[in-house]
Amino acid sequence: MPLLYFLAPLGAVLIWSGNMTINQLTVGAIAPSSIAFLRWVLALVVLTPFVLPAVWRHRQAIRQQWPKLAFLGLLGMAMWQGLAYVAAETTSATNMGILAASVPLLTVLLSALILREPPSLGGVAGGLVALFGVAVLLGRGDPLSLLALDVSLGDALMVVAATCYATYGVMLKRWQMELPPWVMLYVQALFATLLLLPGYLLGPMTPVDGDNVWLIAYAGIPASIITTFLWMRAVRQIGASKASIFLNLMPLFSAIIAMLFLGERLAGWHLIGGGLILAGVIMAQTLTQPLTHRHQREHQSQP
């Protein structure tokens, strides 16, 4: 496999990791409800000249699937990133990157619940290891502090956000639609924009100025459009399972970028919690042997 094929997923994860720092820089510069809405407005403005003709050609299919597309837009675009902007006010970019990296593991667990996919050895064992890692991270090195509900609001919101995005991935697999990827992205972004509009109108509408326009530009173009293009290219070239492994680099990239631009420092519990989450994710991705004997025989009989 050519090494060039790894540039697309690497680039996507690097941009997403940078977006964790952008989330932090928005604090005090622009309200969460404003950037969550304006980033998708910008993305739609950029995409419309290129994608709208295809959207019009597939209007009949979109009309039939619009409730599903609206729900996907709510989970994967409105809530995933909208909650992250609110979370940034009370947690660090390093924590956000580590918790975001739990999405592949959450996807495995939710697939077992929603898609009735047989649980694997790695999914269960990795889930327990990663769960302890999340407890270490949320408890700032003291998992028992969670019993007193002593959890940062930002960390808790990131757990909810990661669950939303994992659910988005599972439902995307369950609701396989005969629509081109860019058309699906555009329509979901359109619904996300409509769903975010009430919050934008009711919340503090931060005016766009020189201090925040570049934050909106990064969130709306590299973090929304370019990453989508790179990720779709990565999945096409190396497959979804191999591409998802690159998400494990997000905690490392997020921490390095946060140290360089925000002056954040790593604590021991960052390394322990992040390491456990990373180990759990890798276990879930590599130990795919089904737990039950019946599914185990089916798994072994596959070519």
PDB file of C-alpha atoms in Angstrom:
ATOM      1  CA  MET A   1       0.000   0.000   0.000  1.00  0.00           C
ATOM      2  CA  PRO A   2       1.581   3.343  -1.044  1.00  0.00           C
ATOM      3  CA  LEU A   3       2.569   5.606   1.843  1.00  0.00           C
ATOM      4  CA  LEU A   4       0.777   8.484   0.091  1.00  0.00           C
ATOM      5  CA  TYR A   5      -2.513   6.793   0.982  1.00  0.00           C
ATOM      6  CA  PHE A   6      -1.824   7.581   4.651  1.00  0.00           C
ATOM      7  CA  LEU A   7      -1.582  11.338   4.030  1.00  0.00           C
ATOM      8  CA  ALA A   8      -5.368  11.781   3.744  1.00  0.00           C
ATOM      9  CA  PRO A   9      -6.345  10.266   7.136  1.00  0.00           C
ATOM     10  CA  LEU A  10      -3.300  11.833   8.767  1.00  0.00           C
ATOM     11  CA  GLY A  11      -4.255  15.263   7.433  1.00  0.00           C
ATOM     12  CA  ALA A  12      -7.867  14.885   8.553  1.00  0.00           C
ATOM     13  CA  VAL A  13      -6.911  13.882  12.102  1.00  0.00           C
ATOM     14  CA  LEU A  14      -4.353  16.708  12.290  1.00  0.00           C
ATOM     15  CA  ILE A  15      -7.003  19.280  11.306  1.00  0.00           C
ATOM     16  CA  TRP A  16      -9.512  17.820  13.773  1.00  0.00           C
ATOM     17  CA  SER A  17      -6.879  17.941  16.517  1.00  0.00           C
ATOM     18  CA  GLY A  18      -6.191  21.574  15.680  1.00  0.00           C
ATOM     19  CA  ASN A  19      -9.902  22.223  16.006  1.00  0.00           C
ATOM     20  CA  MET A  20      -9.667  21.274  19.704  1.00  0.00           C
ATOM     21  CA  THR A  21      -7.345  24.243  20.178  1.00  0.00           C
ATOM     22  CA  ILE A  22      -9.670  26.407  18.072  1.00  0.00           C
ATOM     23  CA  ASN A  23     -12.480  25.424  20.459  1.00  0.00           C
ATOM     24  CA  GLN A  24     -10.406  26.820  23.328  1.00  0.00           C
ATOM     25  CA  LEU A  25      -9.571  30.020  21.461  1.00  0.00           C
ATOM     26  CA  THR A  26     -13.281  30.697  20.878  1.00  0.00           C
ATOM     27  CA  VAL A  27     -13.791  31.154  24.639  1.00  0.00           C
ATOM     28  CA  GLY A  28     -14.255  34.881  25.178  1.00  0.00           C
ATOM     29  CA  ALA A  29     -13.924  35.619  21.446  1.00  0.00           C
ATOM     30  CA  ILE A  30     -17.277  34.310  20.204  1.00  0.00           C
ATOM     31  CA  ALA A  31     -20.291  32.691  21.850  1.00  0.00           C
ATOM     32  CA  PRO A  32     -20.641  28.903  21.389  1.00  0.00           C
ATOM     33  CA  SER A  33     -24.078  29.336  19.812  1.00  0.00           C
ATOM     34  CA  SER A  34     -22.652  31.845  17.321  1.00  0.00           C
ATOM     35  CA  ILE A  35     -19.674  29.844  16.042  1.00  0.00           C
ATOM     36  CA  ALA A  36     -21.661  26.576  16.009  1.00  0.00           C
ATOM     37  CA  PHE A  37     -24.162  28.245  13.661  1.00  0.00           C
ATOM     38  CA  LEU A  38     -21.842  30.452  11.590  1.00  0.00           C
ATOM     39  CA  ARG A  39     -19.353  27.650  10.765  1.00  0.00           C
ATOM     40  CA  TRP A  40     -22.069  25.700   8.939  1.00  0.00           C
ATOM     41  CA  VAL A  41     -23.398  28.827   7.264  1.00  0.00           C
ATOM     42  CA  LEU A  42     -19.893  29.401   5.895  1.00  0.00           C
ATOM     43  CA  ALA A  43     -19.558  25.740   4.868  1.00  0.00           C
ATOM     44  CA  LEU A  44     -22.883  25.909   3.007  1.00  0.00           C
ATOM     45  CA  VAL A  45     -21.880  29.126   1.234  1.00  0.00           C
ATOM     46  CA  VAL A  46     -18.654  27.487   0.026  1.00  0.00           C
ATOM     47  CA  LEU A  47     -20.298  24.181  -0.959  1.00  0.00           C
ATOM     48  CA  THR A  48     -23.461  25.510  -2.636  1.00  0.00           C
ATOM     49  CA  PRO A  49     -21.994  26.394  -6.074  1.00  0.00           C
ATOM     50  CA  PHE A  50     -20.435  22.930  -6.361  1.00  0.00           C
ATOM     51  CA  VAL A  51     -22.987  20.669  -4.698  1.00  0.00           C
ATOM     52  CA  LEU A  52     -26.399  22.303  -5.256  1.00  0.00           C
ATOM     53  CA  PRO A  53     -26.844  20.940  -8.824  1.00  0.00           C
ATOM     54  CA  ALA A  54     -26.354  17.377  -7.527  1.00  0.00           C
ATOM     55  CA  VAL A  55     -28.715  18.078  -4.624  1.00  0.00           C
ATOM     56  CA  TRP A  56     -31.378  19.169  -7.108  1.00  0.00           C
ATOM     57  CA  ARG A  57     -30.889  16.008  -9.178  1.00  0.00           C
ATOM     58  CA  HIS A  58     -31.409  13.855  -6.079  1.00  0.00           C
ATOM     59  CA  ARG A  59     -34.298  15.913  -4.683  1.00  0.00           C
ATOM     60  CA  GLN A  60     -36.743  13.000  -4.865  1.00  0.00           C
ATOM     61  CA  ALA A  61     -34.524  10.740  -2.748  1.00  0.00           C
ATOM     62  CA  ILE A  62     -33.839  13.618  -0.329  1.00  0.00           C
ATOM     63  CA  ARG A  63     -37.581  14.218   0.049  1.00  0.00           C
ATOM     64  CA  GLN A  64     -38.052  10.589   1.033  1.00  0.00           C
ATOM     65  CA  GLN A  65     -35.094  10.493   3.440  1.00  0.00           C
ATOM     66  CA  TRP A  66     -35.259  13.963   4.979  1.00  0.00           C
ATOM     67  CA  PRO A  67     -36.229  12.886   8.547  1.00  0.00           C
ATOM     68  CA  LYS A  68     -33.185  10.606   8.711  1.00  0.00           C
ATOM     69  CA  LEU A  69     -30.926  13.273   7.221  1.00  0.00           C
ATOM     70  CA  ALA A  70     -32.245  15.822   9.727  1.00  0.00           C
ATOM     71  CA  PHE A  71     -31.538  13.462  12.642  1.00  0.00           C
ATOM     72  CA  LEU A  72     -28.038  12.771  11.325  1.00  0.00           C
ATOM     73  CA  GLY A  73     -27.436  16.513  10.982  1.00  0.00           C
ATOM     74  CA  LEU A  74     -28.583  16.998  14.579  1.00  0.00           C
ATOM     75  CA  LEU A  75     -26.243  14.323  15.971  1.00  0.00           C
ATOM     76  CA  GLY A  76     -23.159  14.605  13.786  1.00  0.00           C
ATOM     77  CA  MET A  77     -23.015  18.336  13.158  1.00  0.00           C
ATOM     78  CA  ALA A  78     -25.211  20.342  15.521  1.00  0.00           C
ATOM     79  CA  MET A  79     -24.682  18.442  18.803  1.00  0.00           C
ATOM     80  CA  TRP A  80     -21.197  16.986  18.273  1.00  0.00           C
ATOM     81  CA  GLN A  81     -19.496  20.294  17.622  1.00  0.00           C
ATOM     82  CA  GLY A  82     -22.037  22.530  19.375  1.00  0.00           C
ATOM     83  CA  LEU A  83     -21.489  20.725  22.679  1.00  0.00           C
ATOM     84  CA  ALA A  84     -17.721  20.868  22.145  1.00  0.00           C
ATOM     85  CA  TYR A  85     -17.814  24.681  21.964  1.00  0.00           C
ATOM     86  CA  VAL A  86     -19.696  24.822  25.276  1.00  0.00           C
ATOM     87  CA  ALA A  87     -17.349  22.226  26.788  1.00  0.00           C
ATOM     88  CA  ALA A  88     -14.307  24.326  25.858  1.00  0.00           C
ATOM     89  CA  GLU A  89     -15.329  26.896  28.464  1.00  0.00           C
ATOM     90  CA  THR A  90     -14.661  24.485  31.352  1.00  0.00           C
ATOM     91  CA  THR A  91     -12.119  21.926  30.118  1.00  0.00           C
ATOM     92  CA  SER A  92      -8.806  21.817  28.257  1.00  0.00           C
ATOM     93  CA  ALA A  93      -8.029  21.069  24.626  1.00  0.00           C
ATOM     94  CA  THR A  94      -5.945  18.084  25.809  1.00  0.00           C
ATOM     95  CA  ASN A  95      -8.924  16.569  27.646  1.00  0.00           C
ATOM     96  CA  MET A  96     -11.174  17.243  24.658  1.00  0.00           C
ATOM     97  CA  GLY A  97      -8.778  15.449  22.313  1.00  0.00           C
ATOM     98  CA  ILE A  98      -8.500  12.426  24.606  1.00  0.00           C
ATOM     99  CA  LEU A  99     -12.272  12.111  25.088  1.00  0.00           C
ATOM    100  CA  ALA A 100     -12.930  12.625  21.368  1.00  0.00           C
ATOM    101  CA  ALA A 101     -10.622   9.683  20.663  1.00  0.00           C
ATOM    102  CA  SER A 102     -13.112   7.399  22.420  1.00  0.00           C
ATOM    103  CA  VAL A 103     -15.527   7.721  19.476  1.00  0.00           C
ATOM    104  CA  PRO A 104     -14.319   4.526  17.688  1.00  0.00           C
ATOM    105  CA  LEU A 105     -14.769   2.500  20.882  1.00  0.00           C
ATOM    106  CA  LEU A 106     -18.210   3.983  21.551  1.00  0.00           C
ATOM    107  CA  THR A 107     -19.099   3.136  17.958  1.00  0.00           C
ATOM    108  CA  VAL A 108     -18.198  -0.523  18.542  1.00  0.00           C
ATOM    109  CA  LEU A 109     -20.307  -0.651  21.720  1.00  0.00           C
ATOM    110  CA  LEU A 110     -23.298   1.135  20.186  1.00  0.00           C
ATOM    111  CA  SER A 111     -23.118  -1.099  17.108  1.00  0.00           C
ATOM    112  CA  ALA A 112     -23.663  -4.088  19.395  1.00  0.00           C
ATOM    113  CA  LEU A 113     -26.708  -2.395  20.940  1.00  0.00           C
ATOM    114  CA  ILE A 114     -28.306  -0.746  17.902  1.00  0.00           C
ATOM    115  CA  LEU A 115     -27.174  -2.886  14.965  1.00  0.00           C
ATOM    116  CA  ARG A 116     -27.227  -6.130  16.976  1.00  0.00           C
ATOM    117  CA  GLU A 117     -23.674  -6.831  15.904  1.00  0.00           C
ATOM    118  CA  PRO A 118     -22.182  -9.602  18.079  1.00  0.00           C
ATOM    119  CA  PRO A 119     -19.953  -8.179  20.842  1.00  0.00           C
ATOM    120  CA  SER A 120     -16.285  -8.957  20.356  1.00  0.00           C
ATOM    121  CA  LEU A 121     -13.648  -9.801  22.923  1.00  0.00           C
ATOM    122  CA  GLY A 122     -11.876  -6.509  22.195  1.00  0.00           C
ATOM    123  CA  GLY A 123     -15.119  -4.534  22.370  1.00  0.00           C
ATOM    124  CA  VAL A 124     -15.941  -5.757  25.864  1.00  0.00           C
ATOM    125  CA  ALA A 125     -12.418  -5.883  27.316  1.00  0.00           C
ATOM    126  CA  GLY A 126     -11.368  -2.673  25.568  1.00  0.00           C
ATOM    127  CA  GLY A 127     -14.558  -0.998  26.724  1.00  0.00           C
ATOM    128  CA  LEU A 128     -13.797  -1.781  30.354  1.00  0.00           C
ATOM    129  CA  VAL A 129     -10.185  -0.597  30.053  1.00  0.00           C
ATOM    130  CA  ALA A 130     -11.205   2.619  28.301  1.00  0.00           C
ATOM    131  CA  LEU A 131     -14.028   3.221  30.784  1.00  0.00           C
ATOM    132  CA  PHE A 132     -11.501   3.154  33.613  1.00  0.00           C
ATOM    133  CA  GLY A 133      -9.306   5.525  31.582  1.00  0.00           C
ATOM    134  CA  VAL A 134     -12.232   7.944  31.185  1.00  0.00           C
ATOM    135  CA  ALA A 135     -12.841   7.709  34.957  1.00  0.00           C
ATOM    136  CA  VAL A 136      -9.186   8.599  35.615  1.00  0.00           C
ATOM    137  CA  LEU A 137      -9.434  11.532  33.221  1.00  0.00           C
ATOM    138  CA  LEU A 138     -12.778  12.842  34.512  1.00  0.00           C
ATOM    139  CA  GLY A 139     -11.626  12.450  38.117  1.00  0.00           C
ATOM    140  CA  ARG A 140      -8.346  14.283  37.414  1.00  0.00           C
ATOM    141  CA  GLY A 141      -6.417  11.211  38.554  1.00  0.00           C
ATOM    142  CA  ASP A 142      -8.907  10.201  41.271  1.00  0.00           C
ATOM    143  CA  PRO A 143     -11.634   7.960  39.791  1.00  0.00           C
ATOM    144  CA  LEU A 144     -13.346   7.709  43.205  1.00  0.00           C
ATOM    145  CA  SER A 145     -14.129  11.431  43.044  1.00  0.00           C
ATOM    146  CA  LEU A 146     -16.763  10.542  40.455  1.00  0.00           C
ATOM    147  CA  LEU A 147     -18.820   8.999  43.284  1.00  0.00           C
ATOM    148  CA  ALA A 148     -19.201  12.527  44.638  1.00  0.00           C
ATOM    149  CA  LEU A 149     -20.199  13.708  41.134  1.00  0.00           C
ATOM    150  CA  ASP A 150     -17.103  15.922  41.146  1.00  0.00           C
ATOM    151  CA  VAL A 151     -16.762  16.122  37.361  1.00  0.00           C
ATOM    152  CA  SER A 152     -15.945  19.101  35.189  1.00  0.00           C
ATOM    153  CA  LEU A 153     -18.987  20.171  33.185  1.00  0.00           C
ATOM    154  CA  GLY A 154     -16.806  20.458  30.084  1.00  0.00           C
ATOM    155  CA  ASP A 155     -15.549  16.876  30.399  1.00  0.00           C
ATOM    156  CA  ALA A 156     -19.094  15.595  30.919  1.00  0.00           C
ATOM    157  CA  LEU A 157     -20.291  17.494  27.840  1.00  0.00           C
ATOM    158  CA  MET A 158     -17.454  16.006  25.774  1.00  0.00           C
ATOM    159  CA  VAL A 159     -18.551  12.509  26.803  1.00  0.00           C
ATOM    160  CA  VAL A 160     -22.083  13.351  25.619  1.00  0.00           C
ATOM    161  CA  ALA A 161     -20.692  14.902  22.418  1.00  0.00           C
ATOM    162  CA  ALA A 162     -18.560  11.821  21.678  1.00  0.00           C
ATOM    163  CA  THR A 163     -21.595   9.588  22.272  1.00  0.00           C
ATOM    164  CA  CYS A 164     -23.623  11.720  19.840  1.00  0.00           C
ATOM    165  CA  TYR A 165     -20.955  11.389  17.153  1.00  0.00           C
ATOM    166  CA  ALA A 166     -20.588   7.649  17.717  1.00  0.00           C
ATOM    167  CA  THR A 167     -24.376   7.283  17.416  1.00  0.00           C
ATOM    168  CA  TYR A 168     -24.174   9.328  14.213  1.00  0.00           C
ATOM    169  CA  GLY A 169     -21.692   6.846  12.745  1.00  0.00           C
ATOM    170  CA  VAL A 170     -23.832   3.867  13.742  1.00  0.00           C
ATOM    171  CA  MET A 171     -27.052   5.355  12.345  1.00  0.00           C
ATOM    172  CA  LEU A 172     -25.215   6.315   9.158  1.00  0.00           C
ATOM    173  CA  LYS A 173     -24.373   2.643   8.749  1.00  0.00           C
ATOM    174  CA  ARG A 174     -27.905   1.527   9.620  1.00  0.00           C
ATOM    175  CA  TRP A 175     -29.581   4.000   7.279  1.00  0.00           C
ATOM    176  CA  GLN A 176     -27.581   3.384   4.131  1.00  0.00           C
ATOM    177  CA  MET A 177     -28.951   5.803   1.551  1.00  0.00           C
ATOM    178  CA  GLU A 178     -28.455   5.910  -2.178  1.00  0.00           C
ATOM    179  CA  LEU A 179     -27.057   9.435  -2.117  1.00  0.00           C
ATOM    180  CA  PRO A 180     -23.584  10.731  -3.076  1.00  0.00           C
ATOM    181  CA  PRO A 181     -21.418  11.573  -0.020  1.00  0.00           C
ATOM    182  CA  TRP A 182     -21.229  15.298  -0.800  1.00  0.00           C
ATOM    183  CA  VAL A 183     -24.998  15.505  -1.224  1.00  0.00           C
ATOM    184  CA  MET A 184     -25.498  13.813   2.140  1.00  0.00           C
ATOM    185  CA  LEU A 185     -22.990  16.172   3.761  1.00  0.00           C
ATOM    186  CA  TYR A 186     -24.679  19.225   2.252  1.00  0.00           C
ATOM    187  CA  VAL A 187     -28.211  18.257   3.282  1.00  0.00           C
ATOM    188  CA  GLN A 188     -27.114  17.302   6.798  1.00  0.00           C
ATOM    189  CA  ALA A 189     -25.270  20.623   7.110  1.00  0.00           C
ATOM    190  CA  LEU A 190     -28.412  22.422   5.934  1.00  0.00           C
ATOM    191  CA  PHE A 191     -30.541  20.735   8.595  1.00  0.00           C
ATOM    192  CA  ALA A 192     -27.858  21.342  11.247  1.00  0.00           C
ATOM    193  CA  THR A 193     -27.868  25.048  10.358  1.00  0.00           C
ATOM    194  CA  LEU A 194     -31.657  25.207  10.697  1.00  0.00           C
ATOM    195  CA  LEU A 195     -31.539  23.372  14.032  1.00  0.00           C
ATOM    196  CA  LEU A 196     -28.812  25.689  15.343  1.00  0.00           C
ATOM    197  CA  LEU A 197     -30.640  28.845  14.209  1.00  0.00           C
ATOM    198  CA  PRO A 198     -32.924  29.193  17.299  1.00  0.00           C
ATOM    199  CA  GLY A 199     -29.912  28.981  19.626  1.00  0.00           C
ATOM    200  CA  TYR A 200     -28.103  31.576  17.544  1.00  0.00           C
ATOM    201  CA  LEU A 201     -31.071  33.970  17.607  1.00  0.00           C
ATOM    202  CA  LEU A 202     -31.806  33.484  21.316  1.00  0.00           C
ATOM    203  CA  GLY A 203     -28.192  33.372  22.501  1.00  0.00           C
ATOM    204  CA  PRO A 204     -25.663  36.185  22.604  1.00  0.00           C
ATOM    205  CA  MET A 205     -25.092  36.949  18.908  1.00  0.00           C
ATOM    206  CA  THR A 206     -21.412  37.784  18.841  1.00  0.00           C
ATOM    207  CA  PRO A 207     -20.583  40.150  15.967  1.00  0.00           C
ATOM    208  CA  VAL A 208     -18.015  38.867  13.487  1.00  0.00           C
ATOM    209  CA  ASP A 209     -14.791  40.847  13.803  1.00  0.00           C
ATOM    210  CA  GLY A 210     -11.069  40.534  13.254  1.00  0.00           C
ATOM    211  CA  ASP A 211     -10.612  38.535  16.450  1.00  0.00           C
ATOM    212  CA  ASN A 212     -13.024  35.731  15.599  1.00  0.00           C
ATOM    213  CA  VAL A 213     -13.441  35.660  11.827  1.00  0.00           C
ATOM    214  CA  TRP A 214     -10.428  33.363  11.406  1.00  0.00           C
ATOM    215  CA  LEU A 215     -11.839  31.009  14.063  1.00  0.00           C
ATOM    216  CA  ILE A 216     -15.067  30.748  12.065  1.00  0.00           C
ATOM    217  CA  ALA A 217     -13.079  30.296   8.853  1.00  0.00           C
ATOM    218  CA  TYR A 218     -11.037  27.409  10.308  1.00  0.00           C
ATOM    219  CA  ALA A 219     -14.114  25.707  11.735  1.00  0.00           C
ATOM    220  CA  GLY A 220     -16.164  26.222   8.572  1.00  0.00           C
ATOM    221  CA  ILE A 221     -13.653  25.274   5.870  1.00  0.00           C
ATOM    222  CA  PRO A 222     -10.726  23.072   7.044  1.00  0.00           C
ATOM    223  CA  ALA A 223     -12.563  21.433   9.977  1.00  0.00           C
ATOM    224  CA  SER A 224     -15.848  20.952   8.097  1.00  0.00           C
ATOM    225  CA  ILE A 225     -15.155  20.658   4.363  1.00  0.00           C
ATOM    226  CA  ILE A 226     -11.496  19.699   3.899  1.00  0.00           C
ATOM    227  CA  THR A 227     -11.601  17.024   6.627  1.00  0.00           C
ATOM    228  CA  THR A 228     -14.719  15.510   5.049  1.00  0.00           C
ATOM    229  CA  PHE A 229     -12.995  15.328   1.666  1.00  0.00           C
ATOM    230  CA  LEU A 230      -9.834  13.834   3.179  1.00  0.00           C
ATOM    231  CA  TRP A 231     -11.748  11.302   5.270  1.00  0.00           C
ATOM    232  CA  MET A 232     -13.900  10.139   2.357  1.00  0.00           C
ATOM    233  CA  ARG A 233     -10.726   9.765   0.298  1.00  0.00           C
ATOM    234  CA  ALA A 234      -9.055   7.815   3.120  1.00  0.00           C
ATOM    235  CA  VAL A 235     -11.997   5.426   3.490  1.00  0.00           C
ATOM    236  CA  ARG A 236     -12.000   4.857  -0.280  1.00  0.00           C
ATOM    237  CA  GLN A 237      -8.252   4.213  -0.435  1.00  0.00           C
ATOM    238  CA  ILE A 238      -7.501   2.201   2.716  1.00  0.00           C
ATOM    239  CA  GLY A 239     -10.923   1.272   4.112  1.00  0.00           C
ATOM    240  CA  ALA A 240     -12.927   2.522   7.091  1.00  0.00           C
ATOM    241  CA  SER A 241     -11.326   0.197   9.662  1.00  0.00           C
ATOM    242  CA  LYS A 242      -7.752   1.177   8.790  1.00  0.00           C
ATOM    243  CA  ALA A 243      -8.687   4.862   8.552  1.00  0.00           C
ATOM    244  CA  SER A 244     -10.291   4.830  12.009  1.00  0.00           C
ATOM    245  CA  ILE A 245      -6.993   3.683  13.548  1.00  0.00           C
ATOM    246  CA  PHE A 246      -5.572   7.143  12.740  1.00  0.00           C
ATOM    247  CA  LEU A 247      -8.097   8.650  15.180  1.00  0.00           C
ATOM    248  CA  ASN A 248      -5.897   7.208  17.923  1.00  0.00           C
ATOM    249  CA  LEU A 249      -3.382   9.949  17.096  1.00  0.00           C
ATOM    250  CA  MET A 250      -5.863  12.678  18.061  1.00  0.00           C
ATOM    251  CA  PRO A 251      -4.909  12.823  21.777  1.00  0.00           C
ATOM    252  CA  LEU A 252      -1.211  13.124  20.877  1.00  0.00           C
ATOM    253  CA  PHE A 253      -1.776  15.779  18.199  1.00  0.00           C
ATOM    254  CA  SER A 254      -4.270  17.688  20.385  1.00  0.00           C
ATOM    255  CA  ALA A 255      -1.853  17.758  23.321  1.00  0.00           C
ATOM    256  CA  ILE A 256       1.119  18.908  21.176  1.00  0.00           C
ATOM    257  CA  ILE A 257      -0.912  21.678  19.483  1.00  0.00           C
ATOM    258  CA  ALA A 258      -2.388  22.791  22.832  1.00  0.00           C
ATOM    259  CA  MET A 259       1.097  22.957  24.388  1.00  0.00           C
ATOM    260  CA  LEU A 260       2.427  24.997  21.472  1.00  0.00           C
ATOM    261  CA  PHE A 261      -0.444  27.480  21.137  1.00  0.00           C
ATOM    262  CA  LEU A 262      -2.207  27.475  24.526  1.00  0.00           C
ATOM    263  CA  GLY A 263       0.652  26.717  26.902  1.00  0.00           C
ATOM    264  CA  GLU A 264      -1.178  23.692  28.336  1.00  0.00           C
ATOM    265  CA  ARG A 265       0.855  21.213  30.362  1.00  0.00           C
ATOM    266  CA  LEU A 266       0.423  17.459  30.592  1.00  0.00           C
ATOM    267  CA  ALA A 267      -0.225  15.964  34.013  1.00  0.00           C
ATOM    268  CA  GLY A 268       0.388  12.362  35.003  1.00  0.00           C
ATOM    269  CA  TRP A 269      -3.327  11.601  34.967  1.00  0.00           C
ATOM    270  CA  HIS A 270      -3.492  12.822  31.360  1.00  0.00           C
ATOM    271  CA  LEU A 271      -0.951  10.167  30.397  1.00  0.00           C
ATOM    272  CA  ILE A 272      -2.582   7.407  32.458  1.00  0.00           C
ATOM    273  CA  GLY A 273      -6.162   8.168  31.430  1.00  0.00           C
ATOM    274  CA  GLY A 274      -5.251   8.826  27.805  1.00  0.00           C
ATOM    275  CA  GLY A 275      -3.092   5.704  27.649  1.00  0.00           C
ATOM    276  CA  LEU A 276      -5.907   3.522  29.006  1.00  0.00           C
ATOM    277  CA  ILE A 277      -8.431   4.978  26.555  1.00  0.00           C
ATOM    278  CA  LEU A 278      -5.983   4.487  23.684  1.00  0.00           C
ATOM    279  CA  ALA A 279      -5.320   0.891  24.780  1.00  0.00           C
ATOM    280  CA  GLY A 280      -9.051   0.219  24.962  1.00  0.00           C
ATOM    281  CA  VAL A 281      -9.654   1.612  21.488  1.00  0.00           C
ATOM    282  CA  ILE A 282      -6.803  -0.451  19.998  1.00  0.00           C
ATOM    283  CA  MET A 283      -8.144  -3.581  21.722  1.00  0.00           C
ATOM    284  CA  ALA A 284     -11.597  -2.958  20.264  1.00  0.00           C
ATOM    285  CA  GLN A 285     -10.139  -2.506  16.778  1.00  0.00           C
ATOM    286  CA  THR A 286      -7.802  -5.506  16.810  1.00  0.00           C
ATOM    287  CA  LEU A 287      -9.426  -8.187  19.003  1.00  0.00           C
ATOM    288  CA  THR A 288     -12.440  -8.743  16.761  1.00  0.00           C
ATOM    289  CA  GLN A 289     -13.087 -12.382  17.771  1.00  0.00           C
ATOM    290  CA  PRO A 290     -16.802 -12.723  18.759  1.00  0.00           C
ATOM    291  CA  LEU A 291     -17.530 -13.686  22.338  1.00  0.00           C
ATOM    292  CA  THR A 292     -20.307 -16.220  21.714  1.00  0.00           C
ATOM    293  CA  HIS A 293     -19.433 -19.678  20.369  1.00  0.00           C
ATOM    294  CA  ARG A 294     -22.008 -19.478  17.577  1.00  0.00           C
ATOM    295  CA  HIS A 295     -20.702 -16.184  16.221  1.00  0.00           C
ATOM    296  CA  GLN A 296     -17.151 -17.405  16.825  1.00  0.00           C
ATOM    297  CA  ARG A 297     -17.716 -20.340  14.465  1.00  0.00           C
ATOM    298  CA  GLU A 298     -19.279 -18.000  11.880  1.00  0.00           C
ATOM    299  CA  HIS A 299     -16.314 -15.647  12.211  1.00  0.00           C
ATOM    300  CA  GLN A 300     -13.812 -18.489  11.717  1.00  0.00           C
ATOM    301  CA  SER A 301     -15.685 -19.903   8.730  1.00  0.00           C
ATOM    302  CA  GLN A 302     -15.509 -16.590   6.846  1.00  0.00           C
ATOM    303  CA  PRO A 303     -12.784 -16.486   4.141  1.00  0.00           C
TER     304      PRO A 303
END
